[in-house]
XYZ file of C-alpha atoms in Angstrom:
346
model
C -3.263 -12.849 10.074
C -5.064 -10.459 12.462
C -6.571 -7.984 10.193
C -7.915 -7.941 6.208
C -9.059 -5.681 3.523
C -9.100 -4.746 0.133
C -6.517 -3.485 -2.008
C -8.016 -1.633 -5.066
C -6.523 -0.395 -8.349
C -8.984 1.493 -8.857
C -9.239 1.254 -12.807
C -11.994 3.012 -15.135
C -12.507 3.236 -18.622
C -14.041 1.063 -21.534
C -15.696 -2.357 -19.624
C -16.630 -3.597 -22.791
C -20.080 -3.717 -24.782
C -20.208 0.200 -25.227
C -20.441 0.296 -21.424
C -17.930 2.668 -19.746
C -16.309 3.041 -16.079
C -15.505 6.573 -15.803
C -13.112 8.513 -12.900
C -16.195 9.574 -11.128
C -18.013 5.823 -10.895
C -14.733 4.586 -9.701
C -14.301 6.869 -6.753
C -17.987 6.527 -5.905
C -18.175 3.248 -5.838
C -15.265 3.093 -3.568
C -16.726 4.810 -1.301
C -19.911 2.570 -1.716
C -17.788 -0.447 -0.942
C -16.168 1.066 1.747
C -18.975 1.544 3.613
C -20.263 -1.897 3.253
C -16.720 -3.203 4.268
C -17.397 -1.215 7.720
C -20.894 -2.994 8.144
C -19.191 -6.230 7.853
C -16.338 -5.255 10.442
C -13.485 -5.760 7.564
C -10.238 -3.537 8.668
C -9.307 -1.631 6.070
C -9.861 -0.358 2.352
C -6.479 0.499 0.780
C -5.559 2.025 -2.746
C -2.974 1.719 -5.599
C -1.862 4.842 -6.699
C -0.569 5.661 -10.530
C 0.358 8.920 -12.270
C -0.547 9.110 -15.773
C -2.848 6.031 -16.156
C -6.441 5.347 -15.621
C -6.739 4.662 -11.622
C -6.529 6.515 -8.642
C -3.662 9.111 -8.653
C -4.493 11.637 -6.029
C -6.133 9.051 -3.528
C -6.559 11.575 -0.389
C -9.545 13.406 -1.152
C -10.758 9.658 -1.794
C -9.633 8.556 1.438
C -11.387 11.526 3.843
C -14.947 11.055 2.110
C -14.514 7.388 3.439
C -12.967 8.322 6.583
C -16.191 10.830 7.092
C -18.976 7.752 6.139
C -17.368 5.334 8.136
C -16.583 4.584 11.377
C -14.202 1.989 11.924
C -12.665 1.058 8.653
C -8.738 1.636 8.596
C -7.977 3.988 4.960
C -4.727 3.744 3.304
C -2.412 3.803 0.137
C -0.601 0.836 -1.114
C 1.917 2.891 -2.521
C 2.049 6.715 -3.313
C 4.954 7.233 -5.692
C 6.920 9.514 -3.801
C 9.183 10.757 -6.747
C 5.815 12.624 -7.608
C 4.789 14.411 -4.269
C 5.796 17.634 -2.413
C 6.776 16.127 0.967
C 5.577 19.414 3.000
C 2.287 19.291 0.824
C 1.511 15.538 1.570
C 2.155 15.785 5.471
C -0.385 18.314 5.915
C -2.600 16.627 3.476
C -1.707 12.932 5.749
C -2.337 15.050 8.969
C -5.465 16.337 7.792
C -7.197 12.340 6.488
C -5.928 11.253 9.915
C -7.921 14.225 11.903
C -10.838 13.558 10.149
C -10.941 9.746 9.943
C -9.777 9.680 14.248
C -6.470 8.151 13.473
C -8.097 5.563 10.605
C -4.979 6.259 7.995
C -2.677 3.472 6.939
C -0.631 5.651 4.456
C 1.707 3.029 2.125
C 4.200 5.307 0.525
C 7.412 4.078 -1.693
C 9.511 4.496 -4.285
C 7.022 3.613 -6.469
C 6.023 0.881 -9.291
C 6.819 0.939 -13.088
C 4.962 3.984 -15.032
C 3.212 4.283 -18.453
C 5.321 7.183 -19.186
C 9.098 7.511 -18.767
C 9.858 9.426 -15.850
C 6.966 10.838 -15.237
C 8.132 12.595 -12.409
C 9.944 15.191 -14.115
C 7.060 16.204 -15.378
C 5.571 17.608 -11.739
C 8.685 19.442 -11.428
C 10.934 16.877 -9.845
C 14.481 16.666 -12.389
C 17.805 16.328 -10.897
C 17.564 12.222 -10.244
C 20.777 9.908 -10.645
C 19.642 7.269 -10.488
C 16.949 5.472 -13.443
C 14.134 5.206 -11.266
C 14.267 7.975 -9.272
C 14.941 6.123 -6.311
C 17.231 9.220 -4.673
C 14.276 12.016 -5.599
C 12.142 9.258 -3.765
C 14.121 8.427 -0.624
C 15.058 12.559 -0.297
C 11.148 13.423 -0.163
C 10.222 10.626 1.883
C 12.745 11.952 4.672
C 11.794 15.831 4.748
C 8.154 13.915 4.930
C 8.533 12.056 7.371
C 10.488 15.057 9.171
C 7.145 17.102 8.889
C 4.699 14.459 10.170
C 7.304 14.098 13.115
C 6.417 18.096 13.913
C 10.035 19.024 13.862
C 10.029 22.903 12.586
C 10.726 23.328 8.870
C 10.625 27.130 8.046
C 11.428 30.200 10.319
C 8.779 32.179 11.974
C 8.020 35.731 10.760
C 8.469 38.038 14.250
C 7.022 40.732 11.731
C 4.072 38.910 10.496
C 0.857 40.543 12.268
C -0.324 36.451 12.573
C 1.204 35.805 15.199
C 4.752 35.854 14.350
C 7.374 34.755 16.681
C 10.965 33.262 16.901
C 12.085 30.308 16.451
C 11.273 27.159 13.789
C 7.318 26.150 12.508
C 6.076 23.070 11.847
C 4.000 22.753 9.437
C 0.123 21.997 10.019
C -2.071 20.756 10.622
C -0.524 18.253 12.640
C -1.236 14.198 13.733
C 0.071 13.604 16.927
C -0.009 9.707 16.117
C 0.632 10.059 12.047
C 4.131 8.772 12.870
C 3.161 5.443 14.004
C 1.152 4.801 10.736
C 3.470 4.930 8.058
C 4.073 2.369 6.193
C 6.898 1.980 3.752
C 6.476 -0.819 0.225
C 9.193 -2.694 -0.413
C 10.155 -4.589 -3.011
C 13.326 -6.585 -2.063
C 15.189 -7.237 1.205
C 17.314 -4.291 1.184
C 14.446 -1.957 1.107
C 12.632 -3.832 3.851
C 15.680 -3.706 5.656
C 15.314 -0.190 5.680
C 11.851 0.121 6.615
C 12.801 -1.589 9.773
C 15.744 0.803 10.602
C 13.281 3.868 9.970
C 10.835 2.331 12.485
C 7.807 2.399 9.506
C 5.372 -0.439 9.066
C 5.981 -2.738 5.922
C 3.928 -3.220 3.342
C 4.734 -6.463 1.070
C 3.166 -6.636 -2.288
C 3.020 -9.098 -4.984
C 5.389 -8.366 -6.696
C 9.234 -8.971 -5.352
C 12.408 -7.259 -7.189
C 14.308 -10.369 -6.659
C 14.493 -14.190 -7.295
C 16.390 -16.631 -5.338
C 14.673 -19.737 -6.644
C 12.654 -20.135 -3.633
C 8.225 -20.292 -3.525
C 7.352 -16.360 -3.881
C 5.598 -17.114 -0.190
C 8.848 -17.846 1.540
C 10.847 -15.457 -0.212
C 8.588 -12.820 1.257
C 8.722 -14.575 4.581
C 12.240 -14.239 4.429
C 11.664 -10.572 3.507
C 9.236 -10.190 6.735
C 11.630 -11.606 8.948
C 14.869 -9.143 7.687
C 12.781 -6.352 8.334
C 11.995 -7.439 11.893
C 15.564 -8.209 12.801
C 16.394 -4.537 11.325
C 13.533 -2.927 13.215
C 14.372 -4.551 16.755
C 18.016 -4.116 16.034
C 17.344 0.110 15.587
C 15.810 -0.093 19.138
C 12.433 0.739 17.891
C 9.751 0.147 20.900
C 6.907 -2.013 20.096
C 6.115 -3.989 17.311
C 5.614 -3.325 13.621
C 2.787 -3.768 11.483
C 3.264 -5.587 8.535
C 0.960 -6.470 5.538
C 0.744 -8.643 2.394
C -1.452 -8.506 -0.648
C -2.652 -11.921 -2.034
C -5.039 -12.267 -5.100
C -8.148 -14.893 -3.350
C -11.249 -15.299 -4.934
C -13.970 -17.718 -3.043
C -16.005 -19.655 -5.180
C -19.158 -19.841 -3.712
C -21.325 -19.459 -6.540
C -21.880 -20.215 -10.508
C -21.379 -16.352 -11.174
C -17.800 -16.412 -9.043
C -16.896 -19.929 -11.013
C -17.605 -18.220 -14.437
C -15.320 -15.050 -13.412
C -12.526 -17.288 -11.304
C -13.116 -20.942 -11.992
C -9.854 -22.292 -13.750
C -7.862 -18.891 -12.226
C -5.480 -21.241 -9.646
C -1.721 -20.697 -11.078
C 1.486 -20.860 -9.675
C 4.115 -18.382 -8.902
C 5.875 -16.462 -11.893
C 9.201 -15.255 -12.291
C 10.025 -12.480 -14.907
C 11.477 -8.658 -15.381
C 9.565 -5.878 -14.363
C 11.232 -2.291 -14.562
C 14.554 -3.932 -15.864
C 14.918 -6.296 -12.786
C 13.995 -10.128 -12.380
C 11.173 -10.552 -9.961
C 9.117 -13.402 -8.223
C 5.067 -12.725 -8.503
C 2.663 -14.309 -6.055
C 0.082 -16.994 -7.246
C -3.465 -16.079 -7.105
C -5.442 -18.003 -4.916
C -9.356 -19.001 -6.584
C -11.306 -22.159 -4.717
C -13.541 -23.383 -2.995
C -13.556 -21.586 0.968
C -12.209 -24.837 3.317
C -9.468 -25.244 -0.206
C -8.364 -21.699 0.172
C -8.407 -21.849 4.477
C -5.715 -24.578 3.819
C -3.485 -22.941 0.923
C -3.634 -19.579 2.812
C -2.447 -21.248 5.954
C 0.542 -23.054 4.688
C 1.501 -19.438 3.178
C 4.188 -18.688 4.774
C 4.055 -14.782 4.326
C 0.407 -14.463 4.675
C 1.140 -16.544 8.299
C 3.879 -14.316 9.187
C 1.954 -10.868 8.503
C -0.976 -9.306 10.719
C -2.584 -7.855 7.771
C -4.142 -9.262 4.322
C -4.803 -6.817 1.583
C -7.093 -9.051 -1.053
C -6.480 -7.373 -4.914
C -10.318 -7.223 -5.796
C -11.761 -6.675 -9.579
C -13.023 -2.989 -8.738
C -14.681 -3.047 -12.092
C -17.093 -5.418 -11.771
C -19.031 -3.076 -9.186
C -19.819 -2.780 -5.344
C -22.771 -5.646 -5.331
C -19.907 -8.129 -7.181
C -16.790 -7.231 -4.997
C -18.839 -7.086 -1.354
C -20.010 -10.392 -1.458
C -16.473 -11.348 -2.289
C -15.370 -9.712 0.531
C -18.162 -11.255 2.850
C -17.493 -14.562 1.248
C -13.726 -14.270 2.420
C -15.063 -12.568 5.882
C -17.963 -15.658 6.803
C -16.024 -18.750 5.171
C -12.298 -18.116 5.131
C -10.969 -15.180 7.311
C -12.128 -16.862 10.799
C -9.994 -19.761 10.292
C -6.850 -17.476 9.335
C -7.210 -15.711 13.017
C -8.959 -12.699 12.206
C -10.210 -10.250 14.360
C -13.516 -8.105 13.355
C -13.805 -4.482 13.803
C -17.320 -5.149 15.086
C -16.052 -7.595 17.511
C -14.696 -4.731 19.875
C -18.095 -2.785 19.663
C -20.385 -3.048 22.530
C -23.936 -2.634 22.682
């Protein structure tokens, strides 16, 4: 583990004792956060993306007002649905956040998780799907988008138009020369990782695996890791991947994180999400030297270059940062992490 951050779901509404989170708190305090996450040199603030629920849904206006208060902080998704986006529309958007943030975007894109609503992608327009989940609608954007971030030309110039007009094929702007290189793909199983790696995207891992082969959820998604690897190096792809895993760890350091966490160590689960039996990861909740041992016999978190830690958004920037600094002073170091603030010279 080279890098960490924070993976945030972003939720809002009733907290309980008449006192509500609404849309506008949550996005400001995530910017709040952010920015204290680039003081302390953490690598990246990343965001879950839902349609038709209570958390972030249209994360990249979110992600340039952090990109334009911070400086070194990477910003990403972890996923956007893509049954729900217009490919075109999204690259330009993606091009723009990675202008403005200096090549800062991580941007996590998949076939998405399971909804509130059923098929709530038919609702934006997008019908026509054979298969349950949308996976084809998914797969079919994800390729004209990733066509468009490449800068290949999409629609045929105008020779008549009096902007400029001209023959031949337009890409669409603006564009990113180095978008390409910072896609990441979520998968949920080894076929889909598989993929990712014959692509040549970066993997993201989450929590949550679409499969169960009666092995620890950690070496499952080693196993995962190491398929898309093999498929990435066996496509020829130059260079080497990125690849990240999200882990629930809360460092108990104090009476108020024992109260919230204390008693929160479990095991992994095994159950059906979205009609298919899946392996969930364990959440992690201890002391800092407890938690530098568990996270280093894990054999996914050991295998990946980047940590994504699920944090409570709703408790507040003052709560989550000094969760974040906890992990950062007592836990991190020992993993092998790397500061942005360490390559910053005076």
């Amino acid at each position: 583990m080279q890098r960490f951050g924070t993976l945030s779901f972003g939720h809002y509404g009733p907290l309980g004792g008449g006192h509500i989170l609404t849309a506008q708190d949550s996005m400001l305090q995530a910017i709040d956060l952010a920015q204290g996450m680039d003081d302390l040199g953490v690598n990246g603030a990343y965001f879950r993306v839902h349609h038709f629920a209570r958390q972030q849904s249209s994360p990249m206006p979110l992600l340039a007002a952090i990109a334009a208060r911070t400086q070194r902080i990477e910003v990403g998704t972890g996923v956007i649905d893509m049954r729900y986006e217009n490919p075109l529309y999204l690259a330009e958007e993606a091009a723009s956040v990675d202008l403005i943030s200096d090549g800062r975007l991580a941007l996590g894109v998949s076939r998405g998780s399971p909804e509130t609503v059923v098929r709530g992608y038919e609702a934006f327009g997008y019908t026509g799907s054979e298969d349950p989940r949308g996976a084809d609608i998914a797969r079919e954007h994800f390729d004209l988008f990733l066509r468009a971030v490449e800068g290949e030309g999409l629609a045929e110039r105008d020779a008549m138009s009096p902007f400029g007009g001209g023959s031949g094929m337009q890409r669409i702007e603006p564009h990113s020369p180095g978008l390409r290189s910072r896609i990441w793909w979520g998968a949920g199983n080894r076929d889909s990782a598989e993929w990712a790696g014959r692509m040549g995207v970066n993997l993201m891992s989450s929590t949550l695996l679409t499969e169960d082969r009666g092995l620890p959820f950690d070496e499952l998604q080693a196993q995962q890791i190491d398929t898309f690897r093999e498929a990435w190096r066996g496509a020829g792809h130059a260079g080497e991947p990125r690849v990240s895993v999200s882990r629930s760890v809360f460092p108990i350091t104090t009476a108020e994180d024992e109260m919230y966490f204390g008693g929160r160590q479990d095991g992994d689960g095994v159950g059906y999400i979205d009609g298919m039996r899946s392996t969930f990861g364990k959440t992690y909740a201890g002391a800092p030297d407890v938690l530098v041992e568990q996270l280093l016999a894990d054999a996914a978190v050991q295998s990946a270059d980047t940590l994504m830690l699920t944090i409570p958004s709703q408790l507040g920037v003052a709560f989550n940062l000094r969760i974040v600094e906890a992990f950062a002073k007592h836990v991190a170091p020992a993993l092998g992490w790397t500061s942005t603030r360490d390559n910053v010279t005076a």
